[in-house]
Short mmCIF file of C-alpha atoms (C1' of nucleotides) in Angstrom, two decimals:
data_model
loop_
_atom_site.label_atom_id
_atom_site.label_comp_id
_atom_site.label_asym_id
_atom_site.label_seq_id
_atom_site.Cartn_x
_atom_site.Cartn_y
_atom_site.Cartn_z
CA MET A 13 0.03 0.00 -0.18
CA GLY A 14 3.00 2.54 -0.48
CA ARG A 15 5.79 3.78 1.39
CA PRO A 16 4.83 4.65 5.44
CA GLY A 17 4.90 8.05 6.64
CA LEU A 18 2.70 10.74 7.42
CA ASN A 19 -1.21 10.49 6.97
CA ARG A 20 -3.69 13.29 7.04
CA THR A 21 -4.22 13.19 10.29
CA ASP A 22 -1.21 13.05 11.89
CA VAL A 23 -1.26 16.38 9.71
CA ILE A 24 -3.62 17.98 10.90
CA ALA A 25 -2.91 16.64 14.87
CA ALA A 26 0.28 18.17 14.47
CA ALA A 27 -0.92 21.40 13.60
CA ALA A 28 -3.29 21.82 16.44
CA ASP A 29 -0.45 21.02 18.34
CA LEU A 30 1.24 23.87 16.81
CA ALA A 31 -1.59 26.06 17.65
CA ASP A 32 -1.95 25.20 21.03
CA GLU A 33 2.14 26.67 20.98
CA LEU A 34 2.26 29.27 19.19
CA GLY A 35 -1.03 30.36 18.35
CA PHE A 36 -3.18 29.83 15.40
CA ASP A 37 -2.28 32.20 13.58
CA ALA A 38 1.38 30.36 13.25
CA VAL A 39 -1.00 27.71 11.77
CA THR A 40 1.06 28.06 8.72
CA VAL A 41 2.04 25.84 6.04
CA SER A 42 5.92 26.52 6.15
CA VAL A 43 6.14 27.13 9.83
CA LEU A 44 4.21 23.53 10.59
CA ALA A 45 6.40 21.78 7.79
CA ARG A 46 9.57 22.66 9.77
CA ARG A 47 8.12 21.17 12.78
CA LEU A 48 7.14 17.94 11.06
CA GLY A 49 10.99 17.93 9.82
CA VAL A 50 9.60 18.13 5.65
CA ARG A 51 10.20 20.01 3.23
CA SER A 52 6.29 21.86 2.62
CA PRO A 53 5.82 20.57 -0.81
CA THR A 54 4.85 17.85 1.02
CA LEU A 55 2.46 18.66 2.58
CA TYR A 56 0.29 19.50 -0.11
CA SER A 57 -0.29 15.39 -0.47
CA HIS A 58 -2.07 15.95 2.31
CA ILE A 59 -3.85 19.02 2.48
CA SER A 60 -5.02 21.31 -0.62
CA SER A 61 -3.97 24.73 0.79
CA GLY A 62 -2.95 26.42 3.76
CA THR A 63 -6.66 27.48 4.22
CA ASP A 64 -7.83 24.18 3.78
CA LEU A 65 -4.93 23.28 7.23
CA ARG A 66 -6.75 25.86 9.12
CA THR A 67 -10.43 24.84 8.48
CA ALA A 68 -9.43 20.77 8.60
CA VAL A 69 -8.01 22.01 12.25
CA THR A 70 -11.26 23.46 13.38
CA ALA A 71 -13.11 20.40 12.82
CA TYR A 72 -10.58 18.24 14.15
CA VAL A 73 -10.80 20.78 16.86
CA LEU A 74 -14.40 20.92 17.16
CA ASP A 75 -14.50 17.05 17.67
CA GLU A 76 -11.71 17.10 20.55
CA LEU A 77 -14.16 19.66 22.55
CA ALA A 78 -17.65 17.87 21.52
CA ASP A 79 -16.03 14.48 22.95
CA ALA A 80 -14.56 16.28 25.86
CA THR A 81 -18.13 17.63 26.70
CA THR A 82 -19.77 14.48 26.10
CA GLN A 83 -17.73 12.21 28.70
CA ALA A 84 -17.63 15.20 31.58
CA THR A 85 -21.64 15.25 31.02
CA ALA A 86 -22.28 11.48 30.73
CA ALA A 87 -24.70 12.07 33.64
CA GLY A 88 -26.48 14.49 36.04
CA GLU A 89 -28.59 16.94 34.96
CA GLY A 90 -30.02 20.81 35.69
CA ARG A 91 -27.10 22.23 38.10
CA ASP A 92 -24.77 19.69 37.74
CA LEU A 93 -25.14 19.04 33.83
CA LEU A 94 -24.65 22.93 33.33
CA VAL A 95 -21.72 23.13 36.09
CA ALA A 96 -19.68 19.69 34.62
CA TYR A 97 -20.56 21.46 30.57
CA ALA A 98 -18.74 24.65 31.22
CA ASN A 99 -15.89 23.17 33.13
CA ALA A 100 -15.25 21.06 30.47
CA ILE A 101 -15.55 23.54 27.88
CA ARG A 102 -13.52 25.96 29.98
CA ASP A 103 -10.75 23.95 30.94
CA PHE A 104 -10.39 22.62 27.09
CA ALA A 105 -10.20 26.42 26.37
CA ARG A 106 -6.96 26.86 29.21
CA ARG A 107 -5.59 24.00 28.24
CA SER A 108 -5.51 24.71 24.18
CA PRO A 109 -5.76 28.16 24.04
CA GLY A 110 -4.48 27.52 20.75
CA ARG A 111 -7.38 25.03 19.59
CA TYR A 112 -10.20 26.58 21.16
CA ASP A 113 -9.47 29.85 19.59
CA ALA A 114 -9.51 28.03 16.22
CA THR A 115 -13.33 26.75 17.04
CA THR A 116 -13.81 30.55 16.65
CA ARG A 117 -11.72 32.25 14.50
CA GLN A 118 -13.31 30.28 11.39
CA ARG A 119 -15.90 31.76 9.68
CA VAL A 120 -18.19 29.83 6.76
CA PRO A 121 -16.05 31.09 3.98
CA PRO A 122 -18.60 32.17 1.31
CA VAL A 123 -18.77 29.62 -1.36
CA PRO A 124 -16.96 30.10 -4.49
CA ALA A 125 -19.45 30.43 -7.47
CA GLY A 126 -19.33 27.12 -8.90
CA GLU A 127 -17.07 25.43 -6.95
CA SER A 128 -18.25 23.10 -4.32
CA ARG A 129 -16.87 23.82 -1.15
CA PRO A 130 -13.67 21.66 0.50
CA ASP A 131 -14.24 18.10 2.42
CA SER A 132 -12.61 20.49 5.49
CA VAL A 133 -15.80 22.55 5.72
CA ASP A 134 -18.58 20.14 5.85
CA GLU A 135 -16.82 18.54 8.60
CA ALA A 136 -16.34 21.78 10.06
CA ILE A 137 -19.47 22.16 9.96
CA THR A 138 -21.03 18.90 11.34
CA ALA A 139 -18.43 18.69 14.48
CA GLY A 140 -20.49 22.20 14.94
CA ARG A 141 -23.62 21.04 14.90
CA ARG A 142 -21.93 18.61 17.45
CA ASN A 143 -21.62 20.99 20.49
CA ALA A 144 -24.75 22.87 19.68
CA ASP A 145 -26.53 19.73 20.19
CA LEU A 146 -24.93 19.51 23.52
CA ALA A 147 -25.60 22.96 24.33
CA LEU A 148 -29.37 22.04 23.74
CA ALA A 149 -28.92 18.78 25.98
CA VAL A 150 -28.16 20.87 29.21
CA VAL A 151 -31.01 23.54 29.11
CA ARG A 152 -33.32 20.75 27.75
CA SER A 153 -32.11 19.11 30.96
CA TYR A 154 -33.29 21.77 32.99
CA GLY A 155 -37.04 21.79 31.20
CA VAL A 156 -36.82 24.63 29.58
CA THR A 157 -40.12 25.05 27.41
CA GLU A 158 -39.23 24.23 23.64
CA ALA A 159 -40.08 28.17 22.69
CA ASP A 160 -37.53 29.17 24.79
CA GLU A 161 -35.14 26.44 23.95
CA THR A 162 -33.23 28.28 21.58
CA TYR A 163 -32.55 31.38 23.09
CA ALA A 164 -31.40 29.52 26.41
CA VAL A 165 -29.18 27.86 24.92
CA ARG A 166 -27.89 31.35 22.93
CA LEU A 167 -27.87 32.80 25.87
CA MET A 168 -25.63 29.85 27.46
CA SER A 169 -23.24 29.85 25.36
CA SER A 170 -23.05 33.68 24.94
CA LEU A 171 -22.17 33.43 28.54
CA ILE A 172 -19.40 31.25 28.76
CA HIS A 173 -18.20 31.44 25.40
CA GLY A 174 -17.64 35.83 26.34
CA TYR A 175 -16.27 34.65 29.69
CA ILE A 176 -13.83 32.21 28.62
CA THR A 177 -12.51 34.55 25.94
CA LEU A 178 -12.35 37.80 27.54
CA GLU A 179 -10.21 35.17 29.98
CA LEU A 180 -7.76 34.04 27.59
CA ALA A 181 -7.74 37.48 26.34
CA GLY A 182 -6.04 38.36 29.88
CA SER A 183 -9.38 41.34 30.11
CA PHE A 184 -9.39 40.00 33.85
CA ALA A 185 -5.49 39.74 34.45
CA HIS A 186 -5.46 43.45 35.63
CA SER A 187 -8.98 43.53 38.39
CA GLU A 188 -9.26 41.54 41.78
CA PRO A 189 -10.76 39.08 42.27
CA ALA A 190 -8.68 36.59 40.08
CA SER A 191 -10.83 35.48 37.31
CA GLU A 192 -11.00 31.34 38.75
CA VAL A 193 -12.74 33.51 41.68
CA THR A 194 -15.26 34.81 39.85
CA TRP A 195 -15.95 31.71 37.33
CA PRO A 196 -18.41 29.79 39.83
CA ASP A 197 -20.50 32.99 40.19
CA VAL A 198 -21.38 32.87 36.69
CA LEU A 199 -23.08 29.64 37.13
CA ASP A 200 -24.52 30.41 39.90
CA ASP A 201 -26.42 33.26 37.66
CA LEU A 202 -26.59 31.21 34.89
CA ASP A 203 -27.98 28.20 36.96
CA ARG A 204 -30.37 30.70 38.03
CA THR A 205 -31.72 32.29 34.90
CA LEU A 206 -31.77 28.67 33.50
CA GLY A 207 -33.66 27.32 36.73
CA ARG A 208 -36.24 30.86 35.96
CA MET A 209 -36.82 30.17 32.57
CA ALA A 210 -38.17 25.96 32.81
CA LEU A 211 -40.64 27.88 35.70
CA GLY A 212 -42.46 29.01 32.46
CA ARG A 213 -42.43 32.46 33.93
CA GLY A 214 -40.86 33.51 30.17
CA HIS A 215 -37.92 34.63 29.36
CA MET B 15 6.93 71.34 7.19
CA GLY B 16 7.76 68.72 3.80
CA ARG B 17 5.71 67.54 1.29
CA PRO B 18 1.76 66.73 2.30
CA GLY B 19 0.60 63.23 1.74
CA LEU B 20 0.08 60.14 3.99
CA ASN B 21 0.08 60.90 7.81
CA ARG B 22 0.11 58.36 10.51
CA THR B 23 -3.30 58.31 11.35
CA ASP B 24 -4.64 58.11 7.41
CA VAL B 25 -2.76 55.33 7.35
CA ILE B 26 -4.55 53.52 10.50
CA ALA B 27 -8.01 54.86 9.09
CA ALA B 28 -7.24 53.06 6.19
CA ALA B 29 -6.36 49.80 7.67
CA ALA B 30 -9.65 50.01 9.76
CA ASP B 31 -11.79 50.66 6.77
CA LEU B 32 -10.00 47.51 5.31
CA ALA B 33 -11.04 45.24 7.88
CA ASP B 34 -14.47 46.34 7.54
CA GLU B 35 -14.61 45.29 3.94
CA LEU B 36 -12.20 42.14 3.53
CA GLY B 37 -11.51 41.13 7.49
CA PHE B 38 -9.18 41.52 9.73
CA ASP B 39 -6.99 39.14 8.74
CA ALA B 40 -6.60 40.97 5.41
CA VAL B 41 -4.70 44.09 7.35
CA THR B 42 -1.73 43.68 5.41
CA VAL B 43 0.94 46.28 4.54
CA SER B 44 0.91 44.76 0.74
CA VAL B 45 -2.73 45.01 0.06
CA LEU B 46 -2.98 48.35 2.05
CA ALA B 47 -0.39 49.71 -0.07
CA ARG B 48 -2.23 48.57 -3.06
CA ARG B 49 -5.48 49.95 -1.59
CA LEU B 50 -3.82 53.48 -1.03
CA GLY B 51 -1.89 53.94 -4.45
CA VAL B 52 1.37 53.85 -3.42
CA ARG B 53 4.02 51.30 -2.91
CA SER B 54 4.51 48.89 0.37
CA PRO B 55 8.01 50.64 1.43
CA THR B 56 6.19 53.88 1.41
CA LEU B 57 4.14 52.25 4.39
CA TYR B 58 6.87 51.68 6.51
CA SER B 59 7.39 55.61 7.13
CA HIS B 60 4.51 55.69 9.08
CA ILE B 61 4.38 51.99 10.41
CA SER B 62 7.46 50.03 12.01
CA SER B 63 5.79 46.28 11.03
CA GLY B 64 2.59 44.63 9.43
CA THR B 65 2.52 43.63 13.11
CA ASP B 66 2.19 47.27 14.82
CA LEU B 67 0.15 48.15 11.80
CA ARG B 68 -2.56 46.08 13.32
CA THR B 69 -1.99 47.13 16.90
CA ALA B 70 -2.61 50.33 15.50
CA VAL B 71 -5.50 49.51 14.16
CA THR B 72 -6.98 48.08 17.56
CA ALA B 73 -5.82 51.18 19.87
CA TYR B 74 -7.80 53.72 17.39
CA VAL B 75 -10.81 51.14 16.96
CA LEU B 76 -11.13 50.83 21.08
CA ASP B 77 -11.18 54.76 21.11
CA GLU B 78 -13.42 54.87 18.34
CA LEU B 79 -15.87 51.83 20.16
CA ALA B 80 -15.32 54.02 23.22
CA ASP B 81 -16.37 57.33 21.88
CA ALA B 82 -19.45 55.79 20.25
CA THR B 83 -20.82 53.80 23.69
CA THR B 84 -19.74 57.77 25.43
CA GLN B 85 -21.64 59.63 22.80
CA ALA B 86 -24.38 56.96 23.52
CA THR B 87 -24.77 56.33 27.59
CA ALA B 88 -24.52 60.35 27.59
CA ALA B 89 -28.01 60.80 29.89
CA GLY B 90 -29.75 57.81 31.78
CA GLU B 91 -29.08 54.90 33.94
CA GLY B 92 -30.03 51.44 35.57
CA ARG B 93 -31.73 49.57 32.94
CA ASP B 94 -31.85 52.24 30.27
CA LEU B 95 -28.12 53.02 30.65
CA LEU B 96 -27.69 49.08 30.33
CA VAL B 97 -29.56 48.92 27.28
CA ALA B 98 -27.74 51.98 25.29
CA TYR B 99 -24.17 50.74 26.61
CA ALA B 100 -25.70 47.27 25.49
CA ASN B 101 -27.16 48.80 21.59
CA ALA B 102 -24.13 51.03 21.05
CA ILE B 103 -21.42 48.25 20.93
CA ARG B 104 -23.47 46.01 18.58
CA ASP B 105 -24.69 48.13 16.66
CA PHE B 106 -20.44 48.88 16.24
CA ALA B 107 -19.96 45.27 15.86
CA ARG B 108 -23.10 44.97 13.32
CA ARG B 109 -22.05 48.11 11.17
CA SER B 110 -18.38 47.81 11.70
CA PRO B 111 -16.94 43.65 11.82
CA GLY B 112 -13.63 44.22 10.55
CA ARG B 113 -13.21 47.18 13.72
CA TYR B 114 -15.53 45.10 16.22
CA ASP B 115 -12.87 41.89 15.31
CA ALA B 116 -10.15 44.41 15.81
CA THR B 117 -10.63 44.38 19.49
CA THR B 118 -10.29 40.87 20.27
CA ARG B 119 -7.88 39.60 17.97
CA GLN B 120 -4.72 41.14 19.77
CA ARG B 121 -3.22 39.55 22.88
CA VAL B 122 -0.76 41.58 24.78
CA PRO B 123 2.31 40.35 23.10
CA PRO B 124 5.11 39.22 25.47
CA VAL B 125 7.54 42.00 25.72
CA PRO B 126 9.97 40.87 23.62
CA ALA B 127 13.37 40.97 26.11
CA GLY B 128 14.81 44.15 26.64
CA GLU B 129 13.25 45.92 24.65
CA SER B 130 10.71 48.54 24.70
CA ARG B 131 7.01 47.81 24.43
CA PRO B 132 5.86 50.28 20.69
CA ASP B 133 4.02 52.79 21.49
CA SER B 134 0.90 51.40 19.86
CA VAL B 135 0.79 48.69 22.70
CA ASP B 136 0.36 51.42 25.48
CA GLU B 137 -2.05 52.84 22.93
CA ALA B 138 -4.21 49.70 22.43
CA ILE B 139 -3.90 49.32 26.70
CA THR B 140 -4.91 52.69 27.50
CA ALA B 141 -8.01 53.08 25.02
CA GLY B 142 -8.73 49.07 26.46
CA ARG B 143 -8.57 51.02 29.37
CA ARG B 144 -11.39 53.53 28.62
CA ASN B 145 -13.76 51.14 27.51
CA ALA B 146 -13.71 48.80 30.90
CA ASP B 147 -13.87 51.94 32.09
CA LEU B 148 -17.48 52.59 31.07
CA ALA B 149 -18.88 49.23 32.14
CA LEU B 150 -17.52 50.06 35.06
CA ALA B 151 -20.36 53.61 34.92
CA VAL B 152 -23.13 51.14 33.54
CA VAL B 153 -22.98 48.33 37.01
CA ARG B 154 -22.38 51.25 39.50
CA SER B 155 -25.26 53.46 37.76
CA TYR B 156 -27.40 49.48 39.42
CA GLY B 157 -26.02 50.71 41.89
CA VAL B 158 -23.95 46.86 42.28
CA THR B 159 -21.52 46.99 45.49
CA GLU B 160 -18.25 47.74 45.52
CA ALA B 161 -17.04 44.30 46.35
CA ASP B 162 -18.78 43.23 43.21
CA GLU B 163 -18.29 45.39 41.01
CA THR B 164 -15.39 44.12 38.87
CA TYR B 165 -17.63 40.38 39.03
CA ALA B 166 -21.31 42.78 37.13
CA VAL B 167 -18.26 43.92 35.00
CA ARG B 168 -17.16 40.77 34.24
CA LEU B 169 -21.05 39.27 33.98
CA MET B 170 -22.25 41.80 31.43
CA SER B 171 -18.87 42.06 29.45
CA SER B 172 -18.88 38.88 28.55
CA LEU B 173 -22.45 38.24 27.96
CA ILE B 174 -22.19 41.51 25.33
CA HIS B 175 -19.09 40.36 23.68
CA GLY B 176 -20.61 36.54 23.30
CA TYR B 177 -23.71 37.34 22.22
CA ILE B 178 -22.11 40.06 19.66
CA THR B 179 -19.44 37.37 18.94
CA LEU B 180 -21.64 34.24 18.00
CA GLU B 181 -23.61 36.86 16.38
CA LEU B 182 -20.95 37.97 13.42
CA ALA B 183 -19.70 34.37 12.93
CA GLY B 184 -22.99 33.09 12.31
CA SER B 185 -23.70 30.38 15.48
CA PHE B 186 -27.27 31.96 15.20
CA ALA B 187 -28.21 32.46 11.91
CA HIS B 188 -29.33 28.91 11.76
CA SER B 189 -32.10 28.40 13.84
CA GLU B 190 -35.12 30.57 14.62
CA PRO B 191 -36.42 33.14 15.96
CA ALA B 192 -33.93 35.20 13.72
CA SER B 193 -30.98 36.55 16.15
CA GLU B 194 -32.67 40.45 16.32
CA VAL B 195 -35.18 38.67 17.86
CA THR B 196 -33.53 37.48 20.91
CA TRP B 197 -30.87 40.55 21.60
CA PRO B 198 -33.72 42.07 23.80
CA ASP B 199 -34.60 39.30 25.96
CA VAL B 200 -30.74 38.48 26.73
CA LEU B 201 -30.82 42.43 27.85
CA ASP B 202 -33.81 41.77 30.03
CA ASP B 203 -31.41 38.89 31.60
CA LEU B 204 -28.43 41.16 32.43
CA ASP B 205 -30.95 43.74 33.82
CA ARG B 206 -32.58 41.43 35.95
CA THR B 207 -29.52 40.02 37.39
CA LEU B 208 -27.54 43.21 38.00
CA GLY B 209 -30.87 44.35 39.69
CA ARG B 210 -30.32 41.81 41.86
CA MET B 211 -26.82 42.51 42.95
CA ALA B 212 -27.60 45.73 43.66
CA LEU B 213 -30.00 45.04 46.15
CA GLY B 214 -27.07 43.53 47.97
CA ARG B 215 -28.05 39.59 47.86
CA GLY B 216 -24.78 38.71 46.66
CA HIS B 217 -24.09 37.28 43.49
"C1'" DC C 29 12.25 84.17 -5.43
"C1'" DT C 30 15.79 81.37 -3.73
"C1'" DA C 31 18.65 78.23 -0.16
"C1'" DG C 32 17.91 74.69 3.24
"C1'" DG C 33 15.71 72.07 5.40
"C1'" DT C 34 11.86 68.53 5.76
"C1'" DT C 35 9.13 65.15 4.91
"C1'" DT C 36 7.14 61.82 1.30
"C1'" DC C 37 7.52 58.57 -2.22
"C1'" DC C 38 10.10 55.84 -5.19
"C1'" DT C 39 13.09 51.78 -7.23
"C1'" DA C 40 16.35 47.69 -6.15
"C1'" DC C 41 16.88 44.11 -3.91
"C1'" DA C 42 17.52 40.20 0.32
"C1'" DA C 43 14.63 36.95 2.88
"C1'" DC C 44 10.63 34.15 3.49
"C1'" DT C 45 6.21 31.70 2.21
"C1'" DC C 46 2.71 29.52 -0.69
"C1'" DG C 47 1.64 26.44 -4.16
"C1'" DT C 48 2.94 23.69 -8.47
"C1'" DA C 49 5.35 20.24 -11.72
"C1'" DG C 50 7.80 16.62 -11.96
"C1'" DG C 51 11.08 13.23 -10.53
"C1'" DC C 52 13.25 9.35 -7.21
"C1'" DA C 53 13.19 5.91 -3.75
"C1'" DA C 54 10.61 3.33 -0.67
"C1'" DC C 55 6.90 0.20 0.76
"C1'" DT C 56 3.20 -3.52 0.19
"C1'" DC C 57 0.59 -7.49 -2.32
"C1'" DG C 58 0.35 -10.96 -5.62
"C1'" DC D 2 10.85 -10.67 -7.83
"C1'" DG D 3 7.55 -7.77 -9.92
"C1'" DA D 4 4.27 -3.94 -10.12
"C1'" DG D 5 1.97 -0.76 -8.36
"C1'" DT D 6 1.09 3.01 -4.78
"C1'" DT D 7 2.27 6.36 -1.82
"C1'" DG D 8 5.60 9.69 0.69
"C1'" DC D 9 8.97 12.81 0.35
"C1'" DC D 10 12.09 15.54 -3.06
"C1'" DT D 11 14.24 19.56 -5.64
"C1'" DA D 12 13.12 23.37 -8.51
"C1'" DC D 13 10.92 27.18 -9.67
"C1'" DG D 14 7.20 31.23 -9.89
"C1'" DA D 15 4.48 34.26 -8.10
"C1'" DG D 16 3.52 37.25 -3.96
"C1'" DT D 17 4.80 39.42 1.03
"C1'" DT D 18 7.56 41.35 4.79
"C1'" DG D 19 11.12 45.14 5.56
"C1'" DT D 20 15.78 47.77 4.60
"C1'" DA D 21 18.61 50.62 2.42
"C1'" DG D 22 19.59 55.35 -0.80
"C1'" DG D 23 17.75 57.94 -4.20
"C1'" DA D 24 15.09 62.07 -5.71
"C1'" DA D 25 11.16 65.03 -6.23
"C1'" DA D 26 7.52 68.40 -4.14
"C1'" DC D 27 6.45 70.96 -0.63
"C1'" DC D 28 7.03 75.07 3.22
"C1'" DT D 29 9.07 78.64 5.51
"C1'" DA D 30 13.28 81.63 6.03
"C1'" DG D 31 15.87 85.30 3.95
#
DNA sequence: CTAGGTTTCCTACAACTCGTAGGCAACTCG
DNA sequence: CGAGTTGCCTACGAGTTGTAGGAAACCTAG
């Protein structure tokens, strides 16, 4: 079956590690090739372009994130589930800031006229949906009514994502108390709001 | 006083417009030079590097944002102030997505050993503080106790920033109701939470 | 109105990155 | 062992970043 060596998954995984070490912007063909001890043209047998590489990293990392949150939220419901879910995402982001960046820094590119979307884009969309479904499961566990589900997911996702983003950007580093200390309070308020919505008092 | 032409502010302002039209990643020396009808080396009389250019855009835009929110929140307090403040930020982000990106996509770079920070970094930090002070004014208007001020700012900023970021990324585009519809609900919940904190029931 | 000084802008160039083309070598399977 | 497949390479063109040094345009002083 031919000479063994790198395969596409190896390349994408190495790119994800590179993002964590040097930032998502450092994920380029040339830097990755050096890191893998290979000449850059070699990588083009595994990826179709630098953009494709970064999109593939996004898809790969979204799957990792979904795996991590799925595992963390296997048991529990209501508040326990919320806390496990949110902590899983935040732990992931702190442990792997470059990977977390990858989940947000990619927009859905405008489809080139006449051409079809590259596979990596579809994979990223699919992996994104996995994560969205997990968020939905959390709010459903609160008993939020179907009419409010979407809103609840948006509120929860916005707050968690916003806090993590600002925390990683260092926005919370110059005031007391430590970011670590206020995080449980965020979860408290979120729990209270979701609980209130579940009681059907409208949002 | 020498030949008139571009000055640094012209260059930065054009770069901000470029960010809105083609995305923050398109803010590079060569693209900007073409857009200004000038050869790329010319720009190096106004900026010291491509990185410096992007940092300067961040500082410039953070000041614009602070100007916009300051104006929008001149009168009012409590809920009215919150709504005016949050809408000013969101309107800014929707009108100028590339500019808004610039406010978040820049990290504080590690200071190169022995070297001093470029001016643009200090300017960005100062402009960032202006925005932080505005947020503080909003939560103070609710009568949040001093011990809770920092937490309240973080909660509010996280939610507003998170919602706007996900909205701009298109995360809310594939479910009903429209993003426009759930935004006032976000402000309602935020108002309720801030009001609760002001009553001193702890957070 | 001319001379100086200042500032803008240019061409030329080195180093690097992206991506393509085409070829050699190593491995697997019959 | 032979054939096919696969991974990696060198060579190259185009484009970007940033530096060096010089020419042209403008303002102000005498």
